[in-house]
PDB file of C-alpha atoms and ligand atoms in Angstrom:
ATOM      1  CA  MET A   1     104.569  97.258  83.512  1.00  0.00           C
ATOM      2  CA  ALA A   2     106.954  99.996  84.581  1.00  0.00           C
ATOM      3  CA  MET A   3     105.343 102.687  86.684  1.00  0.00           C
ATOM      4  CA  ALA A   4     105.575 106.222  85.409  1.00  0.00           C
ATOM      5  CA  ARG A   5     107.631 108.054  87.982  1.00  0.00           C
ATOM      6  CA  LYS A   6     108.441 111.466  86.610  1.00  0.00           C
ATOM      7  CA  PHE A   7     112.146 112.296  86.835  1.00  0.00           C
ATOM      8  CA  PHE A   8     112.830 114.867  89.533  1.00  0.00           C
ATOM      9  CA  VAL A   9     115.836 117.162  89.808  1.00  0.00           C
ATOM     10  CA  GLY A  10     116.260 119.324  92.891  1.00  0.00           C
ATOM     11  CA  GLY A  11     118.896 122.025  93.263  1.00  0.00           C
ATOM     12  CA  ASN A  12     119.882 122.672  96.864  1.00  0.00           C
ATOM     13  CA  TRP A  13     121.702 125.997  96.950  1.00  0.00           C
ATOM     14  CA  LYS A  14     122.334 125.671 100.697  1.00  0.00           C
ATOM     15  CA  CYS A  15     123.636 128.828 102.429  1.00  0.00           C
ATOM     16  CA  ASN A  16     125.206 130.359  99.331  1.00  0.00           C
ATOM     17  CA  GLY A  17     124.900 133.401  97.133  1.00  0.00           C
ATOM     18  CA  THR A  18     124.330 137.103  96.892  1.00  0.00           C
ATOM     19  CA  THR A  19     121.485 138.798  95.046  1.00  0.00           C
ATOM     20  CA  GLU A  20     123.836 139.117  92.071  1.00  0.00           C
ATOM     21  CA  ASP A  21     124.728 135.422  92.151  1.00  0.00           C
ATOM     22  CA  VAL A  22     121.084 134.450  92.421  1.00  0.00           C
ATOM     23  CA  LYS A  23     120.164 136.561  89.398  1.00  0.00           C
ATOM     24  CA  LYS A  24     122.913 134.873  87.397  1.00  0.00           C
ATOM     25  CA  ILE A  25     121.767 131.373  88.320  1.00  0.00           C
ATOM     26  CA  VAL A  26     118.182 132.239  87.444  1.00  0.00           C
ATOM     27  CA  ALA A  27     119.307 133.641  84.076  1.00  0.00           C
ATOM     28  CA  THR A  28     121.227 130.428  83.364  1.00  0.00           C
ATOM     29  CA  LEU A  29     118.216 128.296  84.240  1.00  0.00           C
ATOM     30  CA  ASN A  30     115.826 130.427  82.197  1.00  0.00           C
ATOM     31  CA  ALA A  31     118.124 130.209  79.165  1.00  0.00           C
ATOM     32  CA  GLY A  32     118.684 126.463  79.546  1.00  0.00           C
ATOM     33  CA  ASP A  33     117.471 124.097  76.860  1.00  0.00           C
ATOM     34  CA  VAL A  34     115.812 121.579  79.172  1.00  0.00           C
ATOM     35  CA  PRO A  35     113.307 118.755  78.572  1.00  0.00           C
ATOM     36  CA  SER A  36     109.621 119.561  79.020  1.00  0.00           C
ATOM     37  CA  THR A  37     107.755 119.298  82.303  1.00  0.00           C
ATOM     38  CA  ASP A  38     106.238 116.036  81.006  1.00  0.00           C
ATOM     39  CA  VAL A  39     109.713 114.541  81.262  1.00  0.00           C
ATOM     40  CA  VAL A  40     111.257 116.215  84.281  1.00  0.00           C
ATOM     41  CA  GLU A  41     110.184 118.170  87.342  1.00  0.00           C
ATOM     42  CA  VAL A  42     112.805 120.729  88.405  1.00  0.00           C
ATOM     43  CA  VAL A  43     112.757 122.351  91.829  1.00  0.00           C
ATOM     44  CA  VAL A  44     115.446 124.768  93.039  1.00  0.00           C
ATOM     45  CA  SER A  45     115.958 125.674  96.646  1.00  0.00           C
ATOM     46  CA  PRO A  46     117.519 129.055  97.371  1.00  0.00           C
ATOM     47  CA  PRO A  47     118.030 130.395 100.899  1.00  0.00           C
ATOM     48  CA  TYR A  48     114.772 131.746 102.394  1.00  0.00           C
ATOM     49  CA  VAL A  49     115.644 135.390 101.809  1.00  0.00           C
ATOM     50  CA  PHE A  50     115.939 134.856  98.051  1.00  0.00           C
ATOM     51  CA  LEU A  51     112.797 132.730  97.619  1.00  0.00           C
ATOM     52  CA  PRO A  52     110.494 135.577  96.452  1.00  0.00           C
ATOM     53  CA  LEU A  53     113.112 136.889  93.997  1.00  0.00           C
ATOM     54  CA  VAL A  54     113.781 133.449  92.553  1.00  0.00           C
ATOM     55  CA  GLN A  55     110.133 132.495  92.391  1.00  0.00           C
ATOM     56  CA  SER A  56     109.138 135.701  90.614  1.00  0.00           C
ATOM     57  CA  SER A  57     111.982 135.579  88.102  1.00  0.00           C
ATOM     58  CA  LEU A  58     112.162 131.886  87.190  1.00  0.00           C
ATOM     59  CA  LYS A  59     110.314 130.506  84.201  1.00  0.00           C
ATOM     60  CA  PRO A  60     107.181 128.584  85.178  1.00  0.00           C
ATOM     61  CA  ASN A  61     108.685 125.231  84.193  1.00  0.00           C
ATOM     62  CA  PHE A  62     110.861 125.481  87.322  1.00  0.00           C
ATOM     63  CA  GLN A  63     109.514 125.389  90.861  1.00  0.00           C
ATOM     64  CA  VAL A  64     111.032 126.464  94.160  1.00  0.00           C
ATOM     65  CA  ALA A  65     111.543 124.826  97.549  1.00  0.00           C
ATOM     66  CA  ALA A  66     112.486 126.166 100.956  1.00  0.00           C
ATOM     67  CA  GLN A  67     115.422 124.405 102.624  1.00  0.00           C
ATOM     68  CA  ASN A  68     113.629 123.883 105.922  1.00  0.00           C
ATOM     69  CA  CYS A  69     110.593 124.954 107.921  1.00  0.00           C
ATOM     70  CA  TRP A  70     109.448 124.956 111.514  1.00  0.00           C
ATOM     71  CA  VAL A  71     107.984 121.788 113.027  1.00  0.00           C
ATOM     72  CA  LYS A  72     104.599 123.251 113.950  1.00  0.00           C
ATOM     73  CA  LYS A  73     102.457 126.358 113.771  1.00  0.00           C
ATOM     74  CA  GLY A  74     104.369 129.623 113.906  1.00  0.00           C
ATOM     75  CA  GLY A  75     104.547 131.813 116.990  1.00  0.00           C
ATOM     76  CA  ALA A  76     107.272 132.587 119.512  1.00  0.00           C
ATOM     77  CA  PHE A  77     110.073 130.736 117.680  1.00  0.00           C
ATOM     78  CA  THR A  78     112.749 133.334 116.978  1.00  0.00           C
ATOM     79  CA  GLY A  79     114.614 132.732 113.753  1.00  0.00           C
ATOM     80  CA  GLU A  80     112.223 130.099 112.406  1.00  0.00           C
ATOM     81  CA  ILE A  81     110.043 130.145 109.287  1.00  0.00           C
ATOM     82  CA  SER A  82     106.707 128.329 109.442  1.00  0.00           C
ATOM     83  CA  ALA A  83     105.122 126.066 106.868  1.00  0.00           C
ATOM     84  CA  GLU A  84     102.145 128.456 106.864  1.00  0.00           C
ATOM     85  CA  MET A  85     104.413 131.290 105.725  1.00  0.00           C
ATOM     86  CA  LEU A  86     105.719 129.213 102.841  1.00  0.00           C
ATOM     87  CA  VAL A  87     102.157 128.404 101.824  1.00  0.00           C
ATOM     88  CA  ASN A  88     101.256 132.079 102.134  1.00  0.00           C
ATOM     89  CA  LEU A  89     104.058 132.947  99.701  1.00  0.00           C
ATOM     90  CA  GLY A  90     102.983 130.232  97.278  1.00  0.00           C
ATOM     91  CA  ILE A  91     106.160 128.182  97.809  1.00  0.00           C
ATOM     92  CA  PRO A  92     105.163 124.638  96.793  1.00  0.00           C
ATOM     93  CA  TRP A  93     108.048 122.550  98.159  1.00  0.00           C
ATOM     94  CA  VAL A  94     110.261 122.223 101.220  1.00  0.00           C
ATOM     95  CA  ILE A  95     113.395 120.147 101.873  1.00  0.00           C
ATOM     96  CA  ILE A  96     113.232 118.419 105.260  1.00  0.00           C
ATOM     97  CA  GLY A  97     115.800 116.321 107.093  1.00  0.00           C
ATOM     98  CA  HIS A  98     118.875 117.280 105.125  1.00  0.00           C
ATOM     99  CA  SER A  99     121.929 115.599 106.671  1.00  0.00           C
ATOM    100  CA  GLU A 100     123.550 118.958 107.399  1.00  0.00           C
ATOM    101  CA  ARG A 101     120.603 119.812 109.654  1.00  0.00           C
ATOM    102  CA  ARG A 102     120.505 116.322 111.152  1.00  0.00           C
ATOM    103  CA  ALA A 103     124.221 116.480 111.981  1.00  0.00           C
ATOM    104  CA  LEU A 104     124.899 120.147 112.758  1.00  0.00           C
ATOM    105  CA  LEU A 105     121.539 121.125 114.255  1.00  0.00           C
ATOM    106  CA  LYS A 106     120.895 117.721 115.871  1.00  0.00           C
ATOM    107  CA  GLU A 107     117.555 117.108 114.173  1.00  0.00           C
ATOM    108  CA  SER A 108     116.456 113.625 115.249  1.00  0.00           C
ATOM    109  CA  ASN A 109     114.539 111.125 113.110  1.00  0.00           C
ATOM    110  CA  GLU A 110     111.412 111.875 115.161  1.00  0.00           C
ATOM    111  CA  PHE A 111     111.768 115.648 114.777  1.00  0.00           C
ATOM    112  CA  VAL A 112     112.253 115.239 111.030  1.00  0.00           C
ATOM    113  CA  GLY A 113     109.174 112.988 110.885  1.00  0.00           C
ATOM    114  CA  ASP A 114     107.127 115.561 112.793  1.00  0.00           C
ATOM    115  CA  LYS A 115     108.254 118.288 110.405  1.00  0.00           C
ATOM    116  CA  VAL A 116     107.371 116.255 107.328  1.00  0.00           C
ATOM    117  CA  ALA A 117     103.909 115.491 108.703  1.00  0.00           C
ATOM    118  CA  TYR A 118     103.260 119.106 109.640  1.00  0.00           C
ATOM    119  CA  ALA A 119     104.460 120.499 106.306  1.00  0.00           C
ATOM    120  CA  LEU A 120     102.316 118.008 104.378  1.00  0.00           C
ATOM    121  CA  ALA A 121      99.294 118.859 106.501  1.00  0.00           C
ATOM    122  CA  GLN A 122      99.717 122.515 105.547  1.00  0.00           C
ATOM    123  CA  GLY A 123      99.723 121.573 101.861  1.00  0.00           C
ATOM    124  CA  LEU A 124     103.441 121.663 101.113  1.00  0.00           C
ATOM    125  CA  LYS A 125     105.213 119.000  99.086  1.00  0.00           C
ATOM    126  CA  VAL A 126     108.288 117.585 100.772  1.00  0.00           C
ATOM    127  CA  ILE A 127     111.731 116.469  99.669  1.00  0.00           C
ATOM    128  CA  ALA A 128     112.611 114.251 102.641  1.00  0.00           C
ATOM    129  CA  CYS A 129     116.275 113.314 103.019  1.00  0.00           C
ATOM    130  CA  VAL A 130     117.811 110.156 104.430  1.00  0.00           C
ATOM    131  CA  GLY A 131     121.314 108.728 104.321  1.00  0.00           C
ATOM    132  CA  GLU A 132     124.057 106.980 106.257  1.00  0.00           C
ATOM    133  CA  THR A 133     127.452 108.226 107.416  1.00  0.00           C
ATOM    134  CA  LEU A 134     130.681 106.578 106.281  1.00  0.00           C
ATOM    135  CA  GLU A 135     131.041 104.928 109.681  1.00  0.00           C
ATOM    136  CA  GLU A 136     127.543 103.484 109.409  1.00  0.00           C
ATOM    137  CA  ARG A 137     128.210 102.197 105.895  1.00  0.00           C
ATOM    138  CA  GLU A 138     131.489 100.603 106.933  1.00  0.00           C
ATOM    139  CA  SER A 139     129.856  98.899 109.882  1.00  0.00           C
ATOM    140  CA  GLY A 140     127.221  97.401 107.559  1.00  0.00           C
ATOM    141  CA  SER A 141     124.258  99.323 108.967  1.00  0.00           C
ATOM    142  CA  THR A 142     123.329 101.435 105.927  1.00  0.00           C
ATOM    143  CA  MET A 143     119.921  99.836 105.454  1.00  0.00           C
ATOM    144  CA  ASP A 144     119.086  99.908 109.174  1.00  0.00           C
ATOM    145  CA  VAL A 145     119.890 103.621 109.287  1.00  0.00           C
ATOM    146  CA  VAL A 146     117.903 104.660 106.229  1.00  0.00           C
ATOM    147  CA  ALA A 147     115.013 102.379 107.211  1.00  0.00           C
ATOM    148  CA  ALA A 148     114.841 103.981 110.675  1.00  0.00           C
ATOM    149  CA  GLN A 149     114.925 107.461 109.135  1.00  0.00           C
ATOM    150  CA  THR A 150     112.175 106.493 106.683  1.00  0.00           C
ATOM    151  CA  LYS A 151     110.099 104.749 109.350  1.00  0.00           C
ATOM    152  CA  ALA A 152     110.049 107.893 111.518  1.00  0.00           C
ATOM    153  CA  ILE A 153     108.333 109.606 108.581  1.00  0.00           C
ATOM    154  CA  ALA A 154     106.068 106.643 107.747  1.00  0.00           C
ATOM    155  CA  ASP A 155     104.864 106.523 111.369  1.00  0.00           C
ATOM    156  CA  ARG A 156     103.580 110.084 111.073  1.00  0.00           C
ATOM    157  CA  VAL A 157     102.135 110.433 107.570  1.00  0.00           C
ATOM    158  CA  THR A 158      99.071 108.889 105.976  1.00  0.00           C
ATOM    159  CA  SER A 159     100.072 109.497 102.362  1.00  0.00           C
ATOM    160  CA  TRP A 160     103.383 109.528 100.479  1.00  0.00           C
ATOM    161  CA  GLU A 161     101.837 111.166  97.422  1.00  0.00           C
ATOM    162  CA  ASN A 162     103.465 114.541  98.064  1.00  0.00           C
ATOM    163  CA  ILE A 163     106.826 113.245  99.226  1.00  0.00           C
ATOM    164  CA  VAL A 164     109.982 112.701  97.211  1.00  0.00           C
ATOM    165  CA  LEU A 165     112.550 110.677  99.146  1.00  0.00           C
ATOM    166  CA  ALA A 166     116.161 111.768  98.684  1.00  0.00           C
ATOM    167  CA  TYR A 167     118.774 109.127  99.450  1.00  0.00           C
ATOM    168  CA  GLU A 168     121.912 111.085 100.223  1.00  0.00           C
ATOM    169  CA  PRO A 169     124.829 109.155 101.702  1.00  0.00           C
ATOM    170  CA  VAL A 170     126.536 111.627 104.033  1.00  0.00           C
ATOM    171  CA  TRP A 171     130.003 110.550 102.869  1.00  0.00           C
ATOM    172  CA  ALA A 172     129.112 111.581  99.317  1.00  0.00           C
ATOM    173  CA  ILE A 173     127.753 115.041 100.129  1.00  0.00           C
ATOM    174  CA  GLY A 174     130.080 117.834  99.117  1.00  0.00           C
ATOM    175  CA  THR A 175     133.043 115.453  99.006  1.00  0.00           C
ATOM    176  CA  GLY A 176     133.360 114.718  95.300  1.00  0.00           C
ATOM    177  CA  LYS A 177     133.054 111.028  96.288  1.00  0.00           C
ATOM    178  CA  VAL A 178     129.861 110.102  94.451  1.00  0.00           C
ATOM    179  CA  ALA A 179     128.229 106.749  95.186  1.00  0.00           C
ATOM    180  CA  THR A 180     128.748 104.294  92.352  1.00  0.00           C
ATOM    181  CA  PRO A 181     125.630 103.613  90.279  1.00  0.00           C
ATOM    182  CA  ALA A 182     125.545 100.122  91.822  1.00  0.00           C
ATOM    183  CA  GLN A 183     125.789 101.482  95.384  1.00  0.00           C
ATOM    184  CA  ALA A 184     122.976 103.957  94.753  1.00  0.00           C
ATOM    185  CA  GLN A 185     120.783 101.414  92.969  1.00  0.00           C
ATOM    186  CA  GLU A 186     121.227  98.914  95.800  1.00  0.00           C
ATOM    187  CA  VAL A 187     119.960 101.318  98.479  1.00  0.00           C
ATOM    188  CA  HIS A 188     117.144 102.668  96.285  1.00  0.00           C
ATOM    189  CA  ASN A 189     116.015  99.110  95.605  1.00  0.00           C
ATOM    190  CA  GLU A 190     116.220  98.190  99.297  1.00  0.00           C
ATOM    191  CA  LEU A 191     114.176 101.284 100.149  1.00  0.00           C
ATOM    192  CA  ARG A 192     111.529 100.248  97.645  1.00  0.00           C
ATOM    193  CA  LYS A 193     111.445  96.798  99.258  1.00  0.00           C
ATOM    194  CA  TRP A 194     111.115  98.490 102.635  1.00  0.00           C
ATOM    195  CA  PHE A 195     108.065 100.413 101.386  1.00  0.00           C
ATOM    196  CA  GLN A 196     106.631  97.188  99.971  1.00  0.00           C
ATOM    197  CA  ALA A 197     106.985  95.442 103.336  1.00  0.00           C
ATOM    198  CA  ASN A 198     106.084  98.346 105.623  1.00  0.00           C
ATOM    199  CA  VAL A 199     103.812 100.743 103.763  1.00  0.00           C
ATOM    200  CA  SER A 200     102.209  99.349 100.588  1.00  0.00           C
ATOM    201  CA  SER A 201     103.110  97.974  97.193  1.00  0.00           C
ATOM    202  CA  GLU A 202     101.499 101.030  95.643  1.00  0.00           C
ATOM    203  CA  VAL A 203     103.818 103.406  97.488  1.00  0.00           C
ATOM    204  CA  ALA A 204     106.778 101.112  96.769  1.00  0.00           C
ATOM    205  CA  SER A 205     106.185 101.373  93.044  1.00  0.00           C
ATOM    206  CA  THR A 206     105.150 105.021  92.822  1.00  0.00           C
ATOM    207  CA  ILE A 207     107.389 106.886  95.253  1.00  0.00           C
ATOM    208  CA  ARG A 208     110.188 108.804  93.641  1.00  0.00           C
ATOM    209  CA  ILE A 209     113.536 108.043  95.223  1.00  0.00           C
ATOM    210  CA  ILE A 210     116.205 110.496  94.145  1.00  0.00           C
ATOM    211  CA  TYR A 211     119.936 110.334  94.774  1.00  0.00           C
ATOM    212  CA  GLY A 212     122.100 113.107  96.212  1.00  0.00           C
ATOM    213  CA  GLY A 213     125.814 113.420  96.933  1.00  0.00           C
ATOM    214  CA  SER A 214     128.400 114.845  94.522  1.00  0.00           C
ATOM    215  CA  VAL A 215     126.146 114.532  91.490  1.00  0.00           C
ATOM    216  CA  SER A 216     127.757 116.259  88.505  1.00  0.00           C
ATOM    217  CA  GLY A 217     127.321 116.757  84.798  1.00  0.00           C
ATOM    218  CA  ALA A 218     129.890 113.994  84.332  1.00  0.00           C
ATOM    219  CA  ASN A 219     128.323 111.281  86.498  1.00  0.00           C
ATOM    220  CA  CYS A 220     124.584 111.972  86.211  1.00  0.00           C
ATOM    221  CA  LYS A 221     123.764 109.902  83.129  1.00  0.00           C
ATOM    222  CA  GLU A 222     125.134 106.642  84.453  1.00  0.00           C
ATOM    223  CA  LEU A 223     123.313 107.164  87.745  1.00  0.00           C
ATOM    224  CA  ALA A 224     120.079 108.188  85.998  1.00  0.00           C
ATOM    225  CA  ALA A 225     120.069 104.896  84.091  1.00  0.00           C
ATOM    226  CA  GLN A 226     119.653 102.883  87.310  1.00  0.00           C
ATOM    227  CA  PRO A 227     116.121 101.464  87.419  1.00  0.00           C
ATOM    228  CA  ASP A 228     115.207 102.549  90.957  1.00  0.00           C
ATOM    229  CA  LEU A 229     116.741 106.010  90.709  1.00  0.00           C
ATOM    230  CA  ASP A 230     114.198 108.699  89.820  1.00  0.00           C
ATOM    231  CA  GLY A 231     116.300 111.823  89.819  1.00  0.00           C
ATOM    232  CA  PHE A 232     118.726 113.854  91.902  1.00  0.00           C
ATOM    233  CA  LEU A 233     119.152 116.302  94.711  1.00  0.00           C
ATOM    234  CA  VAL A 234     122.126 118.403  93.677  1.00  0.00           C
ATOM    235  CA  GLY A 235     124.158 120.706  95.917  1.00  0.00           C
ATOM    236  CA  GLY A 236     127.358 122.252  94.585  1.00  0.00           C
ATOM    237  CA  ALA A 237     126.637 121.611  90.906  1.00  0.00           C
ATOM    238  CA  SER A 238     123.201 123.267  91.185  1.00  0.00           C
ATOM    239  CA  LEU A 239     124.965 126.632  91.430  1.00  0.00           C
ATOM    240  CA  LYS A 240     126.680 126.085  88.087  1.00  0.00           C
ATOM    241  CA  ALA A 241     125.703 125.838  84.446  1.00  0.00           C
ATOM    242  CA  GLU A 242     126.263 122.069  84.591  1.00  0.00           C
ATOM    243  CA  PHE A 243     122.947 121.838  86.465  1.00  0.00           C
ATOM    244  CA  ILE A 244     121.336 122.087  83.013  1.00  0.00           C
ATOM    245  CA  ASP A 245     123.184 118.902  81.964  1.00  0.00           C
ATOM    246  CA  ILE A 246     121.951 117.175  85.107  1.00  0.00           C
ATOM    247  CA  ILE A 247     118.359 118.189  84.281  1.00  0.00           C
ATOM    248  CA  LYS A 248     118.892 116.787  80.787  1.00  0.00           C
ATOM    249  CA  SER A 249     119.867 113.393  82.201  1.00  0.00           C
ATOM    250  CA  ALA A 250     116.105 112.861  82.529  1.00  0.00           C
ATOM    251  CA  GLU A 251     116.260 111.951  78.827  1.00  0.00           C
ATOM    252  CA  VAL A 252     118.110 108.770  79.793  1.00  0.00           C
ATOM    253  CA  LYS A 253     114.885 107.515  81.427  1.00  0.00           C
ATOM    254  CA  LYS A 254     112.678 108.576  78.560  1.00  0.00           C
ATOM    255  CA  ASN A 255     114.732 106.532  76.146  1.00  0.00           C
ATOM    256  CA  ALA A 256     115.101 103.560  78.486  1.00  0.00           C
TER     257      ALA A 256
HETATM  258  P1  PGA B 301     126.453 118.000  96.814  1.00  0.00           P
HETATM  259  O1  PGA B 301     125.253 118.171  97.879  1.00  0.00           O
HETATM  260  O2  PGA B 301     125.806 117.786  95.463  1.00  0.00           O
HETATM  261  O3  PGA B 301     127.218 119.289  96.894  1.00  0.00           O
HETATM  262  O4  PGA B 301     127.248 116.807  97.237  1.00  0.00           O
HETATM  263  C1  PGA B 301     124.091 117.408  97.783  1.00  0.00           C
HETATM  264  C2  PGA B 301     123.150 117.769  98.895  1.00  0.00           C
HETATM  265  O5  PGA B 301     123.608 118.055 100.006  1.00  0.00           O
HETATM  266  O6  PGA B 301     121.911 117.799  98.696  1.00  0.00           O
END
């Protein structure tokens, strides 16, 4: 029997937008003819400073996520935002371990794992990101890399219930070079096998594994049809009206 994993579409706005832009995106989302929350869970992630505006103006069928949070309790950490603050504002989700932070801000697997564990312990839900670079893929170490990134999280958490795992090959992010459906399916399936062998068969069958990297209105349906792919984390296209089409690709699963 196929497990019911609700389709999940995240919109990662990254470090983009003005108040005006944000209002326009929210208006587009609110006007969008999207499937019901029984079919798809939609979570958009504006920059911190716009979180209250977006949260208060979005329709309740959409949720919000922060793009990061601090690794432990707040205090003397200039420039950081703590998980407690997100909870205080009623922000339900946080993205942790995005490849841009891993690469540019040198966040290690262990640091990412610590952040995931801390955020979960505060009651946040986490979109945890993993993915290999082009060099790693070409050297044949894709699975070793994503397994090590996933293991650093598994070593620190006791439940995967509030985690969505985003497989985002670095070479596909922001490049227009989307993974083929077969490439994505292969890694998602390997990750599920990894959970089966290293965590539990229950987690292997219930965890949502979403794909990210140059997802667009044009390529989302074919990707969504892959059996081990449970949704998307969308960057560039989440700032555009085509994000609505990507949300609608959840229908592909419903009719599968
Ligand atoms: P992209 O970004 O859709 O612009 O490739 C995806 C991501 O970084 O989450």
